[in-house]
XYZ file of C-alpha atoms in Angstrom:
567
model
C -41.684 183.114 273.424
C -40.623 182.489 270.496
C -42.450 180.670 267.084
C -38.883 178.788 267.356
C -39.683 177.163 270.526
C -43.993 176.547 269.451
C -42.245 174.778 265.995
C -40.121 172.603 268.422
C -43.117 171.738 270.764
C -45.035 170.934 267.371
C -42.064 168.492 266.263
C -41.934 166.926 269.971
C -45.574 166.781 269.621
C -45.761 164.579 266.320
C -42.491 162.321 267.304
C -44.128 161.735 270.232
C -47.426 160.456 268.567
C -44.963 158.127 266.441
C -42.908 157.203 269.393
C -45.688 155.852 271.136
C -47.490 154.341 268.198
C -44.359 152.468 267.423
C -43.571 151.186 271.109
C -47.310 150.527 271.851
C -47.101 147.884 269.153
C -43.543 146.599 270.304
C -44.165 146.725 274.058
C -48.241 146.326 274.351
C -48.594 143.580 271.909
C -44.767 141.878 271.775
C -41.272 142.450 271.159
C -38.819 142.638 269.043
C -36.662 139.983 268.061
C -36.218 136.323 266.706
C -39.385 134.029 267.233
C -38.673 131.347 269.751
C -38.031 127.880 268.200
C -41.451 125.528 267.435
C -41.592 122.580 269.360
C -40.910 119.912 267.325
C -42.970 117.143 268.365
C -45.138 116.369 271.672
C -42.894 116.225 275.158
C -41.255 112.647 276.058
C -43.161 110.591 279.193
C -42.683 112.631 282.346
C -42.957 116.003 281.571
C -45.053 117.000 284.210
C -48.158 117.366 282.312
C -50.252 116.582 285.858
C -49.898 119.449 288.348
C -49.438 119.103 291.756
C -52.359 119.499 294.046
C -52.270 122.090 296.823
C -49.713 121.316 299.391
C -49.849 118.485 301.651
C -47.494 115.817 303.252
C -47.025 113.012 300.362
C -48.396 110.169 302.514
C -50.881 107.744 301.825
C -55.047 109.747 301.904
C -53.523 112.463 300.979
C -54.476 114.667 297.963
C -50.944 114.775 296.632
C -50.232 112.963 293.263
C -47.515 110.285 293.936
C -45.748 111.165 291.053
C -46.427 113.696 287.912
C -46.954 111.947 284.284
C -46.752 113.128 280.921
C -50.367 113.163 279.021
C -49.011 111.164 275.759
C -46.509 108.322 275.450
C -43.130 109.076 274.262
C -42.745 111.328 271.165
C -46.175 110.384 269.763
C -48.329 113.223 269.238
C -51.937 112.674 270.721
C -53.596 113.562 267.712
C -51.722 110.659 265.831
C -52.586 107.837 267.873
C -54.672 105.918 265.660
C -58.466 105.353 266.940
C -57.542 107.291 270.357
C -59.075 110.717 268.984
C -62.658 111.761 269.258
C -63.605 113.978 266.933
C -66.796 116.538 267.344
C -67.955 119.389 265.203
C -70.338 122.321 265.657
C -71.127 125.510 264.123
C -68.347 127.243 265.523
C -65.849 124.531 266.465
C -63.983 121.886 265.256
C -62.458 119.627 268.136
C -60.543 116.673 268.494
C -60.098 115.211 271.968
C -57.459 112.602 272.823
C -58.625 109.753 274.770
C -55.516 109.426 276.832
C -56.472 112.170 279.234
C -59.939 113.120 277.586
C -57.836 116.474 276.894
C -58.800 118.750 273.590
C -55.657 118.668 271.607
C -57.166 120.408 268.536
C -59.551 123.140 268.138
C -60.233 124.854 264.831
C -62.736 127.788 264.522
C -64.334 127.570 261.417
C -65.638 131.006 261.200
C -62.111 132.408 261.246
C -59.747 131.192 258.284
C -55.749 131.027 258.694
C -55.772 133.470 255.507
C -57.942 136.378 254.148
C -57.864 133.902 250.621
C -58.323 130.957 252.266
C -60.702 128.290 253.154
C -58.847 126.560 256.013
C -59.807 127.411 259.714
C -57.629 129.004 261.945
C -55.883 126.052 264.058
C -56.256 127.441 267.809
C -55.389 124.744 270.051
C -52.643 122.153 267.963
C -50.625 119.457 269.440
C -48.497 118.624 266.317
C -44.991 119.456 264.908
C -46.172 122.945 264.098
C -47.372 123.411 267.727
C -48.017 122.107 271.022
C -51.155 124.255 272.763
C -53.356 122.067 274.498
C -56.172 122.307 276.962
C -56.092 119.450 279.463
C -58.000 118.912 282.507
C -58.851 115.776 285.233
C -58.877 114.469 288.849
C -56.183 114.168 290.968
C -55.947 113.920 294.624
C -56.112 110.654 296.824
C -58.118 108.838 294.155
C -57.386 110.817 290.891
C -57.361 108.854 287.999
C -54.477 111.215 286.694
C -52.687 110.812 289.905
C -52.110 107.409 289.348
C -48.407 106.048 289.183
C -49.612 104.236 285.726
C -49.754 107.470 283.908
C -52.748 109.378 282.516
C -56.428 106.996 281.950
C -57.388 106.069 278.861
C -61.497 106.880 278.545
C -63.942 105.139 276.380
C -66.330 106.406 273.839
C -69.530 105.366 272.452
C -68.803 107.141 269.371
C -65.815 108.675 267.711
C -67.207 111.142 265.519
C -69.896 113.582 266.630
C -71.381 116.305 264.597
C -74.033 119.092 266.018
C -76.839 118.507 263.566
C -78.953 121.295 262.232
C -81.767 122.303 264.547
C -80.187 120.943 267.420
C -79.060 123.182 270.368
C -76.446 121.509 272.092
C -74.269 118.324 271.636
C -72.583 115.472 274.959
C -70.163 113.766 274.365
C -69.454 111.134 277.102
C -66.315 109.477 278.014
C -66.436 106.782 280.301
C -63.716 105.160 282.790
C -64.072 101.221 283.609
C -65.178 101.234 287.186
C -62.365 101.012 289.482
C -62.988 99.644 293.416
C -66.271 100.126 292.170
C -65.979 103.896 291.408
C -67.053 105.046 287.953
C -66.089 108.446 286.515
C -67.557 110.176 283.321
C -66.179 113.027 281.430
C -69.034 115.098 279.720
C -67.982 117.859 277.310
C -70.805 119.684 276.584
C -70.951 121.941 273.270
C -73.575 124.448 272.489
C -74.668 126.031 268.715
C -72.741 129.364 268.334
C -71.083 129.231 271.634
C -67.325 129.181 272.121
C -67.139 128.047 275.504
C -66.980 124.170 276.372
C -68.440 123.178 279.743
C -66.473 119.847 280.922
C -67.584 118.406 283.831
C -66.848 114.918 286.024
C -69.401 112.755 287.209
C -67.692 110.440 289.710
C -70.567 107.868 291.153
C -69.198 106.182 294.037
C -70.629 102.583 294.136
C -67.637 101.510 296.368
C -67.145 100.604 300.101
C -64.736 103.480 300.652
C -65.435 107.261 300.162
C -63.320 108.664 297.331
C -61.675 112.164 297.343
C -60.137 114.287 294.919
C -59.873 117.037 293.472
C -60.483 118.770 289.316
C -57.712 120.528 287.840
C -57.686 122.193 284.173
C -54.740 123.699 282.657
C -53.675 124.923 279.102
C -49.872 123.735 277.679
C -48.309 125.664 275.506
C -44.800 125.129 274.161
C -42.941 128.681 272.559
C -44.046 128.760 269.285
C -44.948 132.044 268.365
C -48.410 133.934 267.966
C -49.884 132.676 264.328
C -51.022 136.627 263.782
C -47.084 136.981 263.719
C -46.588 136.058 260.303
C -48.855 139.086 259.211
C -47.426 141.497 260.814
C -44.447 143.727 259.713
C -41.620 145.838 261.188
C -40.384 142.518 262.909
C -42.815 142.810 265.363
C -45.524 140.382 267.228
C -48.795 140.885 269.353
C -49.013 140.165 273.099
C -48.647 136.611 273.909
C -48.864 135.479 277.286
C -50.737 134.381 280.511
C -53.737 136.479 281.956
C -56.008 135.996 285.230
C -58.405 137.728 287.094
C -59.314 137.674 291.030
C -61.769 139.505 293.283
C -58.552 140.995 294.536
C -56.016 141.440 291.591
C -58.199 142.234 289.032
C -56.741 142.087 285.538
C -53.556 140.803 285.115
C -51.039 139.238 282.606
C -47.174 138.040 282.066
C -45.807 137.734 278.658
C -44.768 133.909 277.720
C -41.207 134.603 277.526
C -41.258 135.918 281.339
C -43.226 132.694 282.634
C -39.859 130.787 283.889
C -38.801 134.151 286.044
C -39.475 133.383 289.494
C -40.269 136.879 290.101
C -43.477 136.479 287.247
C -44.507 133.239 288.613
C -48.158 132.490 289.565
C -49.830 131.402 293.163
C -53.161 132.665 293.892
C -55.781 131.027 295.833
C -59.024 132.803 295.117
C -62.922 132.624 294.986
C -63.838 132.432 291.289
C -61.412 133.871 288.715
C -60.107 132.536 285.831
C -56.696 131.829 284.085
C -56.321 132.248 280.268
C -53.478 132.547 277.770
C -53.778 135.603 275.694
C -52.838 136.033 271.775
C -53.492 138.306 268.978
C -57.436 138.599 268.245
C -57.918 134.736 269.953
C -57.749 132.912 273.511
C -58.137 130.225 275.427
C -59.403 130.276 279.354
C -60.334 127.577 281.946
C -63.137 129.434 283.989
C -63.726 127.253 287.239
C -66.650 127.526 289.436
C -67.413 130.876 290.344
C -68.623 129.966 293.712
C -65.477 127.519 294.755
C -62.019 128.674 296.300
C -60.022 127.518 293.356
C -55.723 127.809 293.015
C -54.101 129.258 290.101
C -50.304 128.519 289.211
C -48.010 128.733 286.403
C -45.169 126.711 285.822
C -42.255 126.084 283.138
C -41.186 122.747 282.411
C -37.295 122.466 282.968
C -36.720 119.794 280.642
C -39.244 120.470 277.229
C -39.334 124.349 278.090
C -43.460 123.946 278.006
C -45.667 126.499 279.864
C -48.956 125.312 281.968
C -51.506 127.841 283.257
C -53.446 125.404 285.530
C -56.298 126.073 288.132
C -57.116 123.416 291.013
C -60.463 123.213 292.747
C -61.443 122.173 296.173
C -61.193 118.706 297.313
C -64.165 116.877 297.478
C -64.964 113.585 299.510
C -67.685 111.120 297.653
C -69.225 108.877 300.207
C -70.163 105.156 299.292
C -73.222 105.602 297.411
C -73.174 109.252 296.273
C -72.863 110.536 293.557
C -70.784 114.053 292.588
C -69.928 116.433 289.657
C -67.131 118.743 289.675
C -67.123 120.982 286.098
C -65.621 124.213 284.679
C -65.899 125.876 281.470
C -63.290 126.513 278.572
C -63.293 129.277 276.505
C -61.390 128.754 273.113
C -62.407 131.415 270.484
C -61.917 135.139 269.271
C -61.840 137.649 271.701
C -65.507 139.053 271.459
C -66.140 141.593 274.190
C -69.952 140.822 274.438
C -69.549 137.244 274.249
C -66.414 137.386 277.149
C -68.571 139.424 279.526
C -70.970 137.086 279.988
C -68.878 133.839 280.830
C -67.065 135.583 283.590
C -66.347 139.154 284.848
C -63.452 140.364 283.029
C -62.713 138.110 280.682
C -63.582 140.983 278.349
C -60.464 142.721 279.456
C -58.138 140.127 277.620
C -59.163 142.955 274.778
C -56.305 144.689 276.174
C -56.499 148.564 275.358
C -53.809 149.674 277.348
C -53.875 152.024 279.586
C -56.047 154.284 277.579
C -58.648 151.791 277.970
C -61.515 154.223 278.569
C -61.075 156.197 275.437
C -60.259 152.932 273.371
C -63.705 151.259 274.620
C -65.948 153.851 273.951
C -63.908 154.276 270.267
C -64.604 150.761 269.604
C -68.448 151.216 270.975
C -68.680 154.162 268.528
C -67.064 151.944 265.462
C -69.135 149.016 266.465
C -72.401 151.034 265.848
C -71.591 152.845 263.093
C -71.008 149.516 261.585
C -74.162 147.601 262.772
C -76.748 150.767 262.100
C -75.290 152.418 259.598
C -72.548 151.099 257.127
C -71.974 146.837 257.438
C -68.537 147.341 256.135
C -65.804 148.322 258.225
C -63.228 150.567 256.023
C -66.374 152.849 255.613
C -66.773 152.403 259.316
C -63.520 153.736 260.512
C -63.922 156.567 257.775
C -67.372 157.748 259.860
C -65.916 157.632 263.076
C -62.810 159.495 261.899
C -65.537 162.134 260.936
C -67.323 162.005 264.265
C -63.643 162.056 265.819
C -62.958 165.048 264.007
C -66.063 166.914 264.488
C -65.850 166.692 268.261
C -62.075 168.248 268.337
C -63.323 170.852 265.320
C -62.947 174.098 267.556
C -59.938 172.598 269.483
C -58.295 172.051 265.799
C -59.907 175.422 264.286
C -58.065 177.255 267.220
C -54.707 175.367 266.590
C -55.108 176.228 262.519
C -56.121 180.203 263.245
C -52.715 180.417 265.411
C -50.661 178.963 261.904
C -52.470 181.203 259.872
C -51.541 184.061 261.778
C -48.341 182.928 262.067
C -47.894 182.044 258.249
C -49.597 186.078 257.792
C -47.082 187.700 260.004
C -43.727 185.325 258.991
C -42.311 188.090 256.939
C -42.202 190.687 259.595
C -40.667 187.870 262.125
C -38.589 187.050 259.424
C -37.328 191.005 259.279
C -37.055 190.851 262.788
C -34.896 188.245 263.069
C -32.494 189.966 260.590
C -32.267 193.010 262.538
C -31.659 191.567 265.773
C -29.534 188.857 264.796
C -26.908 189.859 266.901
C -28.814 190.618 270.079
C -31.213 187.838 271.235
C -33.150 189.635 273.881
C -34.051 192.475 271.588
C -34.998 189.695 269.169
C -37.339 188.202 271.979
C -38.616 191.575 273.178
C -40.041 192.703 268.957
C -41.013 189.280 268.845
C -42.945 189.561 271.952
C -44.107 192.843 270.731
C -45.171 191.313 267.383
C -47.653 188.642 269.147
C -49.341 191.191 271.307
C -49.516 193.448 268.307
C -51.086 191.029 266.448
C -52.930 189.409 269.017
C -51.331 185.887 268.597
C -50.344 183.086 270.958
C -47.262 181.506 269.829
C -48.508 177.883 271.432
C -51.983 178.512 270.466
C -51.624 175.411 268.104
C -49.758 173.256 270.586
C -51.944 172.438 273.025
C -55.113 171.058 270.539
C -52.490 168.728 269.142
C -51.378 167.485 272.277
C -55.021 167.034 273.618
C -55.886 164.736 270.585
C -52.448 162.696 271.133
C -54.537 160.370 273.417
C -57.397 159.812 271.179
C -54.868 158.974 268.434
C -53.297 156.421 270.700
C -56.452 154.790 272.024
C -57.899 154.480 268.201
C -54.516 153.100 267.250
C -55.247 149.946 270.205
C -59.230 149.909 269.314
C -57.987 149.198 265.560
C -55.275 146.453 266.868
C -56.837 144.778 269.193
C -60.798 144.158 267.149
C -61.086 140.616 266.332
C -63.900 142.222 264.018
C -61.441 143.985 261.826
C -59.822 140.658 260.840
C -60.025 140.081 257.368
C -62.891 142.712 257.235
C -62.251 144.511 253.585
C -63.023 147.678 252.441
C -62.842 148.216 248.442
C -60.697 146.872 245.408
C -57.338 146.107 246.681
C -57.793 146.304 250.820
C -58.943 142.982 251.160
C -57.754 143.057 255.156
C -57.916 146.173 257.247
C -55.908 144.322 259.833
C -52.534 143.549 257.937
C -50.529 146.089 256.007
C -51.918 147.882 252.599
C -50.295 145.083 250.231
C -49.185 147.642 247.719
C -48.524 150.758 249.875
C -50.998 152.708 248.536
C -52.570 154.463 251.667
C -49.189 154.732 252.951
C -48.060 156.795 249.995
C -51.374 158.777 250.401
C -50.593 159.194 254.190
C -47.114 160.777 252.763
C -48.538 163.040 250.212
C -51.349 164.577 252.761
C -48.731 165.076 255.589
C -46.474 166.785 252.821
C -49.224 169.252 252.317
C -49.901 169.929 255.758
C -46.669 170.930 256.031
C -47.050 173.345 252.676
C -49.965 174.716 254.632
C -47.922 175.740 258.245
C -46.228 178.755 258.250
C -42.550 177.987 256.879
C -39.878 177.413 260.197
C -37.376 180.509 259.850
C -34.583 178.133 261.334
C -32.838 176.249 258.506
C -32.637 172.892 261.058
C -36.386 173.158 261.754
C -37.286 173.378 258.336
C -35.262 170.377 257.095
C -36.588 168.332 259.882
C -40.370 169.429 259.160
C -39.777 168.273 255.666
C -38.799 164.970 256.816
C -41.391 164.446 258.920
C -43.401 162.990 256.589
C -40.744 160.740 254.627
C -40.451 159.371 258.723
C -44.153 158.668 259.315
C -44.566 157.296 255.825
C -42.008 154.791 255.869
C -43.063 153.820 259.339
C -46.471 153.200 258.334
C -45.456 151.062 255.147
C -45.790 148.188 257.654
C -48.713 149.194 260.051
C -52.436 147.697 259.744
C -54.425 149.146 256.569
C -57.238 150.028 259.129
C -55.188 152.240 260.921
C -53.174 154.084 257.729
C -56.654 154.586 256.458
C -57.798 156.306 259.488
C -54.403 158.171 259.266
C -55.297 159.604 256.032
C -58.799 160.721 256.291
C -57.809 162.427 259.363
C -55.104 164.179 257.204
C -57.620 164.902 254.514
C -60.225 166.471 256.352
C -57.438 168.190 258.548
C -56.081 170.314 255.283
C -59.582 171.101 254.209
C -60.554 172.637 257.503
C -57.091 174.473 257.947
C -57.111 175.876 253.930
C -60.355 177.408 254.371
C -59.612 179.233 257.503
C -56.299 180.400 255.882
C -58.225 181.414 253.118
C -60.760 183.510 255.503
C -57.621 185.094 257.452
C -55.815 185.808 254.420
C -58.916 187.911 252.984
C -59.728 189.377 255.683
C -56.057 190.680 256.036
C -56.445 191.380 252.155
C -59.685 193.477 252.810
C -57.856 195.352 256.119
C -54.745 196.090 253.911
């Protein structure tokens, strides 16, 4: 086994690391290309905002709506209808509810700003010229008010402005429909301090003479506008944007927003419990219906507007005259904080998608959070300490690799002599090389395995740093005010490039001219690629390189001193 083969394997290993980092960004978080056009206004009437109930014959007494209706008048943004909006403010949510349908048409997050230097809250749900992304819910079926041919019902509110006062734990917003045939419907939103989960329930009081039949639905409607985080990412890339759902049978599933119109990707699932969500970088909106009920989950794309729908429908209920029934579900609209999500519903924390190396990434995330919580409350320094711990974990493996490189560096002159002596006889050259390796007790592949073993950790850490909302707008020192976006002055990528050049200099020089040129270009290629990578990831790479240089230099010096004494 020649040194050329070993060198080739090292080059391949480095290339694979870079390839996976690039492809992981593209495939796991989105795709290259031109963003889809943003919807300019709310859809026209008849856009199909009310889902069909579970399929049954369309005859009187069934739970199939006579015709799907739109949630707002034609070309009129719901949030712009004067006097038709209820405002709700808590410590973590700033919400607008459209009285037509009682839908959440705007959800802003005061704890998360649009940009690191902005005071404007990040807007997750919106219904404007910029983006159509709303959370809708209603009652359909034989007597459901949202299935009426007249369109979505308009609720009445006792007050149009609600604020969670200091010291107040929760807040209820009650919307009421005028009694129809003796049936009163109240739609109640319940907000809790410090919680991004909003509980929604329908209280149906049947004061009429006939039974009331219907069922609850909830859905997320979104146009094809880009993920807001895409504007802060380089290399023309955007993070994953699409639907996700969970069931006891199918666990975690996802499909990109652009693929929801593909008949092969269409969701039609009936299961107990579960949830359905729309996932974007750092944030998620999810409907979580009754975990004990049998729910139907589906997706569809409006053929006219191109808008996407993620829908759940609950079981049909019958309310006898004189009886009252409550139907409910929860809506989560906020950051992808795993500790919060896993408390809400099983599997919801998986919307923080670490890819196929999730088990490694999950451990690294736990370690990173622990360092930040108990050691140093700065995410930049936490990344540095995490890098040190990872380096310590692979210390012996790295030492083996560096010893092999140092020994190869030591015998490079002899290897060059053998190459020149047997330039015309490759068989003798290979045999002479093997004899040299045996004499010097050198394993020509000794440095490859440690690098290959560490590759999954590099990739998993990439996912950890990319997916953690905790690092969004988290600063480090001086010019690094946001570890989740690229270094604005490219200082860290330049340092990384310089450190890779130093590492290359410490390694034994390839005897093959082509390989030598490739090795010289490798730091430049990686440096250019990392110009647009998140500063947190580049910081990890720089620190890792510096620690590797220190370890390799010490080992190389020790071996050279030992050789000098032996001579």
